[in-house]
């Protein structure tokens, strides 16, 4: 675990926020049993996934995304979640629309 003290005199908003702790689970199954110990409602979580993999194994990738969304909702219901799809440049626009439709089906459950 790394922590960064955020301070920049020109950015007083961040200076007043304190310390940021970054925990990287990497989506590895070995962390599934313990990750909930680190989830808090005051946290902000990044759910990062590879868009190019979504085309190859949509069902599996959606299962994993749903797992992490469900876990955060269960253990930290008021936390913010930011979803980040990487490798967008490797996916055609029409495929991005398909992925967006599938993600929307899952996200709407948690709204």
Coordinates of N, CA, C and O in Angstrom, one line a residue:
X1 N 0.8 -1.2 0.0 CA 0.0 0.0 0.0 C 0.9 1.2 0.0 O 1.8 1.3 0.8
X2 N 0.6 2.2 -0.9 CA 1.3 3.4 -0.9 C 0.4 4.6 -0.5 O -0.8 4.5 -0.7
X3 N 0.9 5.6 0.1 CA 0.1 6.7 0.5 C 0.8 8.0 0.0 O 2.1 8.0 0.0
X4 N 0.1 8.9 -0.5 CA 0.6 10.2 -0.9 C -0.1 11.3 -0.2 O -1.3 11.4 -0.1
X5 N 0.7 12.2 0.4 CA 0.1 13.4 1.0 C -0.1 14.4 -0.1 O 0.9 14.7 -0.8
X6 N -1.3 14.8 -0.3 CA -1.6 15.7 -1.4 C -1.4 17.1 -0.9 O -2.2 17.6 0.0
X7 N -0.5 17.8 -1.4 CA -0.3 19.2 -1.1 C 0.2 20.0 -2.2 O 1.2 19.6 -2.9
X8 N -0.4 21.1 -2.5 CA 0.0 22.0 -3.6 C -0.6 23.3 -3.2 O -1.8 23.5 -3.1
X9 N 0.2 24.3 -2.9 CA -0.3 25.6 -2.4 C -1.3 26.2 -3.4 O -2.2 27.0 -2.9
X10 N -1.2 26.0 -4.6 CA -2.1 26.6 -5.6 C -3.4 25.8 -5.7 O -4.4 26.2 -6.3
X11 N -3.5 24.6 -5.0 CA -4.7 23.8 -5.0 C -5.2 23.5 -3.6 O -5.0 22.5 -3.1
X12 N -5.7 24.6 -2.9 CA -6.0 24.4 -1.5 C -7.1 23.4 -1.3 O -7.2 22.8 -0.2
X13 N -8.0 23.1 -2.2 CA -9.0 22.0 -2.1 C -8.3 20.7 -1.8 O -8.6 20.0 -0.8
X14 N -7.3 20.3 -2.6 CA -6.6 19.1 -2.4 C -5.8 19.1 -1.1 O -5.6 18.1 -0.5
X15 N -5.2 20.2 -0.8 CA -4.4 20.3 0.4 C -5.2 20.0 1.6 O -4.7 19.4 2.6
X16 N -6.4 20.3 1.6 CA -7.3 20.1 2.8 C -7.8 18.6 2.9 O -8.4 18.3 3.8
X17 N -7.6 17.8 1.8 CA -8.2 16.5 1.8 C -7.4 15.5 2.6 O -7.9 14.5 3.0
X18 N -6.1 15.8 2.9 CA -5.3 14.8 3.7 C -4.6 13.8 2.9 O -3.9 14.2 1.9
X19 N -4.6 12.6 3.3 CA -3.8 11.5 2.7 C -4.6 10.6 1.8 O -5.8 10.3 2.2
X20 N -4.1 10.2 0.7 CA -4.7 9.3 -0.2 C -4.0 7.9 -0.1 O -2.8 7.8 -0.1
X21 N -4.8 6.9 0.2 CA -4.3 5.5 0.2 C -4.7 4.8 -1.1 O -5.9 4.8 -1.4
X22 N -3.8 4.2 -1.8 CA -4.1 3.4 -3.0 C -3.9 1.9 -2.7 O -2.8 1.5 -2.4
X23 N -4.9 1.2 -2.9 CA -4.8 -0.3 -2.8 C -5.1 -0.8 -4.2 O -6.1 -0.5 -4.8
X24 N -4.3 -1.7 -4.7 CA -4.4 -2.3 -6.1 C -4.7 -3.7 -5.9 O -3.9 -4.5 -5.5
X25 N -5.9 -4.1 -6.3 CA -6.3 -5.5 -6.2 C -6.1 -6.3 -7.5 O -5.9 -7.5 -7.5
X26 N -6.0 -5.6 -8.6 CA -5.7 -6.2 -9.9 C -6.7 -7.2 -10.4 O -6.4 -7.9 -11.3
X27 N -7.8 -7.2 -9.7 CA -8.9 -8.2 -10.1 C -8.5 -9.6 -9.9 O -9.2 -10.5 -10.4
X28 N -7.5 -9.9 -9.2 CA -7.0 -11.3 -9.0 C -7.9 -12.0 -8.0 O -8.2 -11.4 -6.9
X29 N -8.2 -13.2 -8.3 CA -9.1 -14.0 -7.4 C -8.6 -14.2 -6.1 O -9.3 -14.4 -5.1
X30 N -7.3 -14.2 -5.9 CA -6.7 -14.4 -4.6 C -7.1 -13.3 -3.6 O -7.2 -13.6 -2.4
X31 N -7.5 -12.2 -4.1 CA -7.9 -11.1 -3.2 C -9.4 -11.1 -3.0 O -9.9 -10.3 -2.1
X32 N -10.2 -11.9 -3.6 CA -11.7 -11.9 -3.5 C -12.1 -12.1 -2.0 O -13.1 -11.5 -1.6
X33 N -11.4 -12.9 -1.3 CA -11.8 -13.2 0.1 C -11.5 -12.1 1.1 O -12.1 -12.0 2.1
X34 N -10.6 -11.2 0.7 CA -10.2 -10.2 1.7 C -10.4 -8.7 1.3 O -10.4 -7.8 2.1
X35 N -10.7 -8.5 0.0 CA -10.8 -7.1 -0.5 C -11.9 -6.3 0.3 O -11.8 -5.1 0.5
X36 N -13.0 -7.0 0.7 CA -14.0 -6.3 1.4 C -13.6 -5.6 2.7 O -14.2 -4.7 3.2
X37 N -12.5 -6.1 3.3 CA -12.0 -5.6 4.5 C -11.5 -4.1 4.3 O -11.4 -3.3 5.2
X38 N -11.2 -3.8 3.0 CA -10.6 -2.4 2.7 C -11.7 -1.5 2.2 O -11.4 -0.3 1.9
X39 N -12.9 -2.0 1.9 CA -13.9 -1.1 1.3 C -14.6 -0.3 2.4 O -15.1 -0.8 3.4
X40 N -14.7 1.0 2.2 CA -15.4 1.9 3.1 C -16.3 2.8 2.3 O -16.0 3.2 1.1
X41 N -17.4 3.3 2.9 CA -18.3 4.2 2.2 C -17.7 5.5 1.9 O -18.1 6.2 1.0
X42 N -16.6 5.9 2.6 CA -15.9 7.1 2.3 C -14.9 7.0 1.2 O -14.3 8.0 0.8
X43 N -14.8 5.9 0.6 CA -13.8 5.7 -0.5 C -14.3 6.0 -1.9 O -15.5 6.2 -2.1
X44 N -13.4 6.1 -2.8 CA -13.7 6.2 -4.2 C -13.0 5.1 -4.9 O -11.8 4.9 -4.7
X45 N -13.7 4.3 -5.7 CA -13.1 3.1 -6.3 C -13.1 3.2 -7.8 O -14.0 3.7 -8.4
X46 N -12.0 2.8 -8.4 CA -11.8 2.8 -9.8 C -11.9 1.3 -10.3 O -11.2 0.4 -9.8
X47 N -12.9 1.1 -11.2 CA -13.1 -0.2 -11.7 C -12.5 -0.2 -13.2 O -13.1 0.4 -14.0
X48 N -11.3 -0.7 -13.4 CA -10.6 -0.6 -14.6 C -10.8 -1.9 -15.4 O -10.5 -3.0 -14.8
X49 N -11.2 -1.9 -16.6 CA -11.3 -3.1 -17.4 C -10.9 -2.9 -18.9 O -10.9 -1.8 -19.3
X50 N -10.5 -3.9 -19.5 CA -10.0 -3.9 -20.9 C -11.1 -4.1 -21.9 O -11.7 -5.2 -21.9
X51 N -11.4 -3.1 -22.6 CA -12.5 -3.1 -23.6 C -12.3 -4.1 -24.7 O -13.2 -4.8 -25.2
X52 N -11.0 -4.3 -25.1 CA -10.7 -5.3 -26.1 C -11.0 -6.7 -25.7 O -11.4 -7.6 -26.5
X53 N -10.9 -7.0 -24.4 CA -11.2 -8.3 -23.9 C -12.7 -8.6 -23.8 O -13.2 -9.7 -23.9
X54 N -13.5 -7.5 -23.7 CA -14.9 -7.6 -23.7 C -15.4 -8.2 -25.0 O -16.4 -9.0 -24.9
X55 N -14.8 -7.9 -26.1 CA -15.2 -8.5 -27.3 C -14.9 -10.0 -27.4 O -15.7 -10.8 -28.0
X56 N -13.8 -10.4 -26.8 CA -13.4 -11.8 -26.9 C -14.1 -12.7 -25.9 O -14.4 -13.9 -26.2
X57 N -14.4 -12.2 -24.8 CA -15.1 -13.0 -23.7 C -16.0 -12.1 -22.9 O -15.9 -11.9 -21.7
X58 N -17.1 -11.6 -23.6 CA -18.0 -10.7 -23.0 C -18.7 -11.2 -21.7 O -18.7 -10.5 -20.7
X59 N -19.1 -12.5 -21.8 CA -19.8 -13.0 -20.6 C -18.9 -13.1 -19.3 O -19.3 -12.7 -18.3
X60 N -17.7 -13.5 -19.5 CA -16.7 -13.6 -18.4 C -16.4 -12.2 -17.9 O -16.4 -11.9 -16.7
X61 N -16.1 -11.2 -18.8 CA -15.8 -9.9 -18.3 C -16.9 -9.2 -17.6 O -16.7 -8.5 -16.6
X62 N -18.1 -9.4 -18.1 CA -19.3 -8.8 -17.5 C -19.5 -9.5 -16.1 O -19.9 -8.8 -15.2
X63 N -19.2 -10.7 -16.0 CA -19.3 -11.4 -14.7 C -18.4 -10.8 -13.7 O -18.8 -10.5 -12.5
X64 N -17.2 -10.5 -14.1 CA -16.2 -9.9 -13.2 C -16.5 -8.5 -12.8 O -16.5 -8.1 -11.7
X65 N -17.0 -7.7 -13.8 CA -17.4 -6.3 -13.5 C -18.6 -6.3 -12.6 O -18.6 -5.5 -11.6
X66 N -19.5 -7.2 -12.8 CA -20.7 -7.3 -11.9 C -20.2 -7.7 -10.5 O -20.8 -7.2 -9.5
X67 N -19.3 -8.6 -10.4 CA -18.8 -9.0 -9.1 C -18.2 -7.8 -8.3 O -18.6 -7.6 -7.1
X68 N -17.4 -7.0 -9.0 CA -16.8 -5.8 -8.3 C -17.8 -4.8 -7.9 O -17.8 -4.2 -6.8
X69 N -18.7 -4.5 -8.8 CA -19.8 -3.5 -8.5 C -20.6 -4.0 -7.4 O -21.0 -3.2 -6.5
X70 N -21.0 -5.2 -7.4 CA -21.8 -5.8 -6.3 C -21.1 -5.8 -5.0 O -21.6 -5.4 -3.9
X71 N -19.8 -6.1 -5.0 CA -19.0 -6.1 -3.8 C -18.9 -4.7 -3.2 O -19.1 -4.5 -2.0
X72 N -18.7 -3.7 -4.0 CA -18.6 -2.3 -3.5 C -20.0 -1.9 -3.0 O -20.1 -1.3 -1.9
X73 N -21.0 -2.2 -3.7 CA -22.4 -1.8 -3.2 C -22.7 -2.5 -1.9 O -23.3 -1.9 -1.0
X74 N -22.3 -3.7 -1.7 CA -22.6 -4.5 -0.5 C -21.8 -3.9 0.7 O -22.3 -3.7 1.8
X75 N -20.5 -3.7 0.5 CA -19.6 -3.4 1.6 C -19.4 -1.9 1.8 O -18.9 -1.4 2.9
X76 N -19.7 -1.1 0.8 CA -19.5 0.4 0.9 C -20.6 1.1 0.0 O -20.3 1.7 -1.0
X77 N -21.8 1.0 0.5 CA -23.0 1.4 -0.4 C -22.9 2.9 -0.8 O -23.5 3.2 -1.8
X78 N -22.3 3.8 0.0 CA -22.3 5.2 -0.4 C -21.0 5.6 -1.1 O -20.8 6.8 -1.4
X79 N -20.2 4.7 -1.4 CA -18.9 5.0 -2.1 C -19.1 5.3 -3.6 O -20.1 4.9 -4.2
X80 N -18.2 6.1 -4.1 CA -18.2 6.5 -5.5 C -17.4 5.4 -6.3 O -16.4 4.9 -5.8
X81 N -18.0 5.1 -7.4 CA -17.3 4.1 -8.3 C -17.1 4.8 -9.7 O -18.0 5.3 -10.3
X82 N -15.9 4.8 -10.1 CA -15.5 5.3 -11.5 C -15.1 4.1 -12.3 O -14.2 3.4 -12.0
X83 N -15.8 3.9 -13.4 CA -15.5 2.8 -14.3 C -14.7 3.3 -15.5 O -15.0 4.3 -16.1
X84 N -13.6 2.7 -15.7 CA -12.6 3.1 -16.8 C -12.4 1.9 -17.7 O -11.9 0.9 -17.3
X85 N -12.8 2.1 -19.0 CA -12.5 1.1 -20.0 C -11.2 1.5 -20.8 O -11.1 2.6 -21.3
X86 N -10.2 0.6 -20.7 CA -9.0 0.8 -21.4 C -9.0 0.2 -22.8 O -9.8 -0.6 -23.2
X87 N -8.0 0.6 -23.6 CA -7.8 0.1 -25.0 C -8.9 0.4 -25.9 O -9.3 -0.4 -26.8
X88 N -9.5 1.5 -25.7 CA -10.7 2.0 -26.5 C -10.2 2.1 -28.0 O -11.0 1.8 -28.9
X89 N -9.0 2.4 -28.2 CA -8.5 2.6 -29.6 C -8.4 1.2 -30.4 O -8.3 1.2 -31.6
X90 N -8.6 0.1 -29.7 CA -8.5 -1.2 -30.3 C -9.9 -1.7 -30.6 O -10.0 -2.9 -31.0
X91 N -10.9 -0.9 -30.3 CA -12.3 -1.4 -30.5 C -13.0 -0.5 -31.5 O -13.0 0.7 -31.4
X92 N -13.8 -1.1 -32.4 CA -14.5 -0.4 -33.4 C -15.7 0.3 -32.7 O -16.2 -0.2 -31.7
X93 N -16.2 1.4 -33.3 CA -17.3 2.2 -32.7 C -18.5 1.3 -32.5 O -19.2 1.4 -31.5
X94 N -18.9 0.5 -33.5 CA -20.1 -0.3 -33.4 C -19.9 -1.3 -32.2 O -20.9 -1.7 -31.6
X95 N -18.7 -1.8 -32.0 CA -18.5 -2.7 -30.9 C -18.5 -2.0 -29.5 O -19.0 -2.5 -28.6
X96 N -18.1 -0.7 -29.5 CA -18.2 0.1 -28.3 C -19.6 0.3 -27.9 O -20.0 0.3 -26.8
X97 N -20.5 0.5 -28.9 CA -21.9 0.6 -28.7 C -22.5 -0.7 -28.1 O -23.3 -0.6 -27.1
X98 N -22.1 -1.8 -28.6 CA -22.5 -3.1 -28.0 C -22.1 -3.2 -26.6 O -22.8 -3.7 -25.7
X99 N -20.8 -2.9 -26.3 CA -20.3 -3.0 -25.0 C -21.0 -2.0 -24.0 O -21.4 -2.4 -22.9
X100 N -21.3 -0.8 -24.5 CA -22.0 0.2 -23.7 C -23.4 -0.4 -23.4 O -23.8 -0.2 -22.2
X101 N -24.0 -1.0 -24.3 CA -25.4 -1.6 -24.0 C -25.3 -2.6 -22.9 O -26.1 -2.7 -22.0
X102 N -24.3 -3.5 -23.0 CA -24.2 -4.5 -22.0 C -23.8 -4.0 -20.6 O -24.3 -4.4 -19.6
X103 N -22.9 -3.0 -20.6 CA -22.6 -2.3 -19.3 C -23.8 -1.6 -18.7 O -23.9 -1.7 -17.5
X104 N -24.6 -1.0 -19.5 CA -25.7 -0.3 -19.1 C -26.7 -1.2 -18.4 O -27.3 -0.9 -17.3
X105 N -26.8 -2.4 -18.9 CA -27.7 -3.4 -18.2 C -27.3 -3.7 -16.8 O -28.1 -4.0 -15.9
X106 N -26.0 -3.8 -16.6 CA -25.5 -4.0 -15.3 C -25.5 -2.8 -14.4 O -26.0 -2.9 -13.2
X107 N -25.1 -1.7 -14.9 CA -25.0 -0.4 -14.1 C -26.3 0.0 -13.6 O -26.5 0.4 -12.5
X108 N -27.4 -0.2 -14.4 CA -28.7 0.3 -14.0 C -29.2 -0.4 -12.7 O -30.0 0.1 -12.0
X109 N -28.7 -1.6 -12.5 CA -29.1 -2.4 -11.3 C -28.6 -1.6 -10.0 O -29.2 -1.6 -9.0
X110 N -27.5 -0.9 -10.1 CA -26.8 -0.3 -9.0 C -27.2 1.2 -8.8 O -26.7 1.9 -7.9
X111 N -28.0 1.7 -9.7 CA -28.4 3.2 -9.6 C -29.5 3.4 -8.6 O -30.3 2.6 -8.3

